[in-house]
Coordinates of C-alpha atoms and ligand atoms in Angstrom, one line a residue:
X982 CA 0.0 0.0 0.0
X983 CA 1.3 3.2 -0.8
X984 CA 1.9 6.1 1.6
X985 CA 0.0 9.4 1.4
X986 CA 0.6 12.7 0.3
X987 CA 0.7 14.5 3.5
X988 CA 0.7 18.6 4.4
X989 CA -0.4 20.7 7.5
X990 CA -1.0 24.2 7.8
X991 CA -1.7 26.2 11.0
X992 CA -4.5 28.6 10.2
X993 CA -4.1 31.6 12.7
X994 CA -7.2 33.1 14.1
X995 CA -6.5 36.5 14.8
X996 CA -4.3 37.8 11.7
X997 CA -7.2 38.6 9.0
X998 CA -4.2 39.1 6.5
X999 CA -3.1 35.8 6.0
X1000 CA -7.2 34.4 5.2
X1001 CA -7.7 31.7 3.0
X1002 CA -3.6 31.0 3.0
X1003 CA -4.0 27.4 4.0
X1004 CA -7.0 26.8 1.3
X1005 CA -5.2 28.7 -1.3
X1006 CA -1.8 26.2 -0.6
X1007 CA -4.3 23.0 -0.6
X1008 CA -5.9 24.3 -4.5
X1009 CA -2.3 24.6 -5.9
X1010 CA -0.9 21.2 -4.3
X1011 CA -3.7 19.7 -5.7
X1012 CA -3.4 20.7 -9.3
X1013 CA -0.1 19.8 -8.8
X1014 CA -0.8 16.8 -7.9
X1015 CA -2.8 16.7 -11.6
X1016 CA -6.0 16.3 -9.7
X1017 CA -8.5 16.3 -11.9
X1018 CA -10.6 19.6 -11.6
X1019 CA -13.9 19.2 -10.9
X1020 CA -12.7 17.0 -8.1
X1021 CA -10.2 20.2 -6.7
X1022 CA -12.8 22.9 -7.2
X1023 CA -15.3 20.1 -4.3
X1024 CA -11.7 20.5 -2.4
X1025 CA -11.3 23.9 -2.6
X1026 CA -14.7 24.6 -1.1
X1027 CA -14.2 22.0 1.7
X1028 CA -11.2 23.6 2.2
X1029 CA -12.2 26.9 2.2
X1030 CA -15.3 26.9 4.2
X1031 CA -13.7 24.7 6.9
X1032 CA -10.4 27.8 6.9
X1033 CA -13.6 30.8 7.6
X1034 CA -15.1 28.3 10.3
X1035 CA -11.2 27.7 12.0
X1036 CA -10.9 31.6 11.7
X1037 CA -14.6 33.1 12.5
X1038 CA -16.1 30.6 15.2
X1039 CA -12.8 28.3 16.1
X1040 CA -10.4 30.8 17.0
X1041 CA -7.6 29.5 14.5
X1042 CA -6.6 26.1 14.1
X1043 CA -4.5 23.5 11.9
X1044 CA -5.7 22.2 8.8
X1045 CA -4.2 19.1 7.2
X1046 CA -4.5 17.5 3.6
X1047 CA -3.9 13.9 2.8
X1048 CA -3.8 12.9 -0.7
X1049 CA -4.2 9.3 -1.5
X1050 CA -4.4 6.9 -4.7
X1051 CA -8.1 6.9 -3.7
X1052 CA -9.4 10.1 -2.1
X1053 CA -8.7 13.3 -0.9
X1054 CA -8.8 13.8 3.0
X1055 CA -8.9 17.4 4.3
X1056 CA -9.6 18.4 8.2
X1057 CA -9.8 21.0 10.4
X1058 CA -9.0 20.8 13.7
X1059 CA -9.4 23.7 16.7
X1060 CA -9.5 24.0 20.0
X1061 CA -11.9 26.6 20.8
X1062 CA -15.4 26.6 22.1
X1063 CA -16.9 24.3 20.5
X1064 CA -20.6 23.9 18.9
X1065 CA -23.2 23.0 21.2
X1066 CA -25.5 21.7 18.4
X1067 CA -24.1 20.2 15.8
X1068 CA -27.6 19.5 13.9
X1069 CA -29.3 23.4 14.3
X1070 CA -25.3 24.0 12.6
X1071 CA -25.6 21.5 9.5
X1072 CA -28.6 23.9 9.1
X1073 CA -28.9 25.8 6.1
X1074 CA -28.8 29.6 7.4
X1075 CA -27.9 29.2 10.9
X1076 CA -25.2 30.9 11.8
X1077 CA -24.0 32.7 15.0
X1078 CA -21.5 35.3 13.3
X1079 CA -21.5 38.8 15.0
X1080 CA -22.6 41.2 13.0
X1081 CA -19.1 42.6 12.2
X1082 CA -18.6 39.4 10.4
X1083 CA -21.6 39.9 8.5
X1084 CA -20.9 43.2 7.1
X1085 CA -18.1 41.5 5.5
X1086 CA -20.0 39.2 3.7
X1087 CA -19.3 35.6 6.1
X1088 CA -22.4 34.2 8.6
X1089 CA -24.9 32.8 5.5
X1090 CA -24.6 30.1 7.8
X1091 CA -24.1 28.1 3.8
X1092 CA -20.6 26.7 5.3
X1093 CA -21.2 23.3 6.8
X1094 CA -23.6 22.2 4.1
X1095 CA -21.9 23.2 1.6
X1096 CA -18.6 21.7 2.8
X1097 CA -20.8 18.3 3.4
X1098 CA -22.9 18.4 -0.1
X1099 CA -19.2 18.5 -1.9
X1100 CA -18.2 15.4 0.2
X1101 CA -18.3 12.1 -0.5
X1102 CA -17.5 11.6 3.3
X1103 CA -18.2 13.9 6.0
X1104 CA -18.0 14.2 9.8
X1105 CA -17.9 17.2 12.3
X1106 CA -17.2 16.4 16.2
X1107 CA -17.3 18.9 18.7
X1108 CA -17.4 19.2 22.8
X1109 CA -18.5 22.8 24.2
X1110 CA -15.1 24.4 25.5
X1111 CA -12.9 22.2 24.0
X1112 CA -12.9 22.1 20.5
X1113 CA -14.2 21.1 17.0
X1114 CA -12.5 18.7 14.3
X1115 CA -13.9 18.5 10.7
X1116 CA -13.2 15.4 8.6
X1117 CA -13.9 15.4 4.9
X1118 CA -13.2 12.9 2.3
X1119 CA -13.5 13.3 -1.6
X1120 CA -13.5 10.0 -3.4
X1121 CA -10.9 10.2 -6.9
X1122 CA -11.8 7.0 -7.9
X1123 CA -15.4 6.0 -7.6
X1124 CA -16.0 2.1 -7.3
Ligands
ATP1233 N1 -15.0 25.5 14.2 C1 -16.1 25.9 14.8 N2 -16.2 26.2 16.1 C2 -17.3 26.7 16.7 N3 -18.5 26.8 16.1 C3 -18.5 26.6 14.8 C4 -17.4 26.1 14.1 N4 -17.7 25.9 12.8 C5 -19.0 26.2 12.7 N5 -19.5 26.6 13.9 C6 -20.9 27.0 14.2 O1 -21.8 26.5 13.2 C7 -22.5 27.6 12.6 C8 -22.7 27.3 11.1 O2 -21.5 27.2 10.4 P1 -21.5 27.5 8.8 O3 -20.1 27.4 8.3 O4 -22.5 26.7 8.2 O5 -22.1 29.0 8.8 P2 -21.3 30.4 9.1 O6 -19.8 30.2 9.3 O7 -22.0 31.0 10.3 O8 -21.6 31.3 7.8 P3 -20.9 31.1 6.3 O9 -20.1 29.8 6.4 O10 -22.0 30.9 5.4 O11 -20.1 32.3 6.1 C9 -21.6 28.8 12.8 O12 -22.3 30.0 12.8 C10 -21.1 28.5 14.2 O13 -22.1 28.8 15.2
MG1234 MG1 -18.8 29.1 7.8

């Protein structure tokens, strides 16, 4: 069996500059990877919806990327303060961004399903005050 492809990236949660950085790095390793691209642009949303959630609710995080023969794994991991239900948050429009994050065009509350509808695997664990980890998988080889 042959080893993945394997890269992490710490997403900071207080430096706006560097947003979308680690999503950004996951597209281009992808196409370098000759991914083909309808499968990165599933990636790319998975990866960048998952970055805005680290950032706006998780207080930073790391992010990590494994590329396989047979799918793409991509997951989020922080340690902040968790989501108390994870059901009302798979919810299309609910979203608890303040309205400062609003007026800069996040808190659809479109993230989560979005991330889950381009999956092919998908789970989101979570314990109030200690932290959320996102797991998604996109399949490159359907069987
Ligand atoms: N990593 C996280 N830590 C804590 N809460 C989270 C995290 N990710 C999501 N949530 C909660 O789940 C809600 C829904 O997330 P989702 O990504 O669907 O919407 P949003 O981030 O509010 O808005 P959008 O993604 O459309 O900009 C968030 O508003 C927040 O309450
Ligand atoms: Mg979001």
């Amino acid at each position: 069996m042959s080893s993945p492809y394997v890269e992490s990236y710490a997403v900071d949660g207080t430096e706006l500059v560097s947003i979308g950085e680690a999503s950004t790095k996951i597209k281009s390793v992808l196409k370098m990877l000759g991914i083909p691209s309808d499968l990165i642009r599933r990636a790319a949303v998975v990866a960048y919806e998952a970055e805005m959630n680290l950032v706006i609710h998780g207080g930073g995080g790391e992010m990590e990327l494994e590329v396989w023969p047979e799918c793409i794994k991509i997951s989020a991991v922080d340690t902040g303060p968790g989501i108390p239900d994870i059901g009302k948050a798979m919810t299309e429009g609910f979203s608890t961004a303040p309205e400062k994050i609003r007026e800069m065009g996040f808190g659809a509350g479109m993230g989560l399903p979005n991330i889950k509808r381009n999956s092919d695997g998908f789970e989101l664990l979570s314990e109030v005050g200690k932290g959320t980890t996102l797991r998604s998988e996109i399949l490159l080889q359907k069987t």
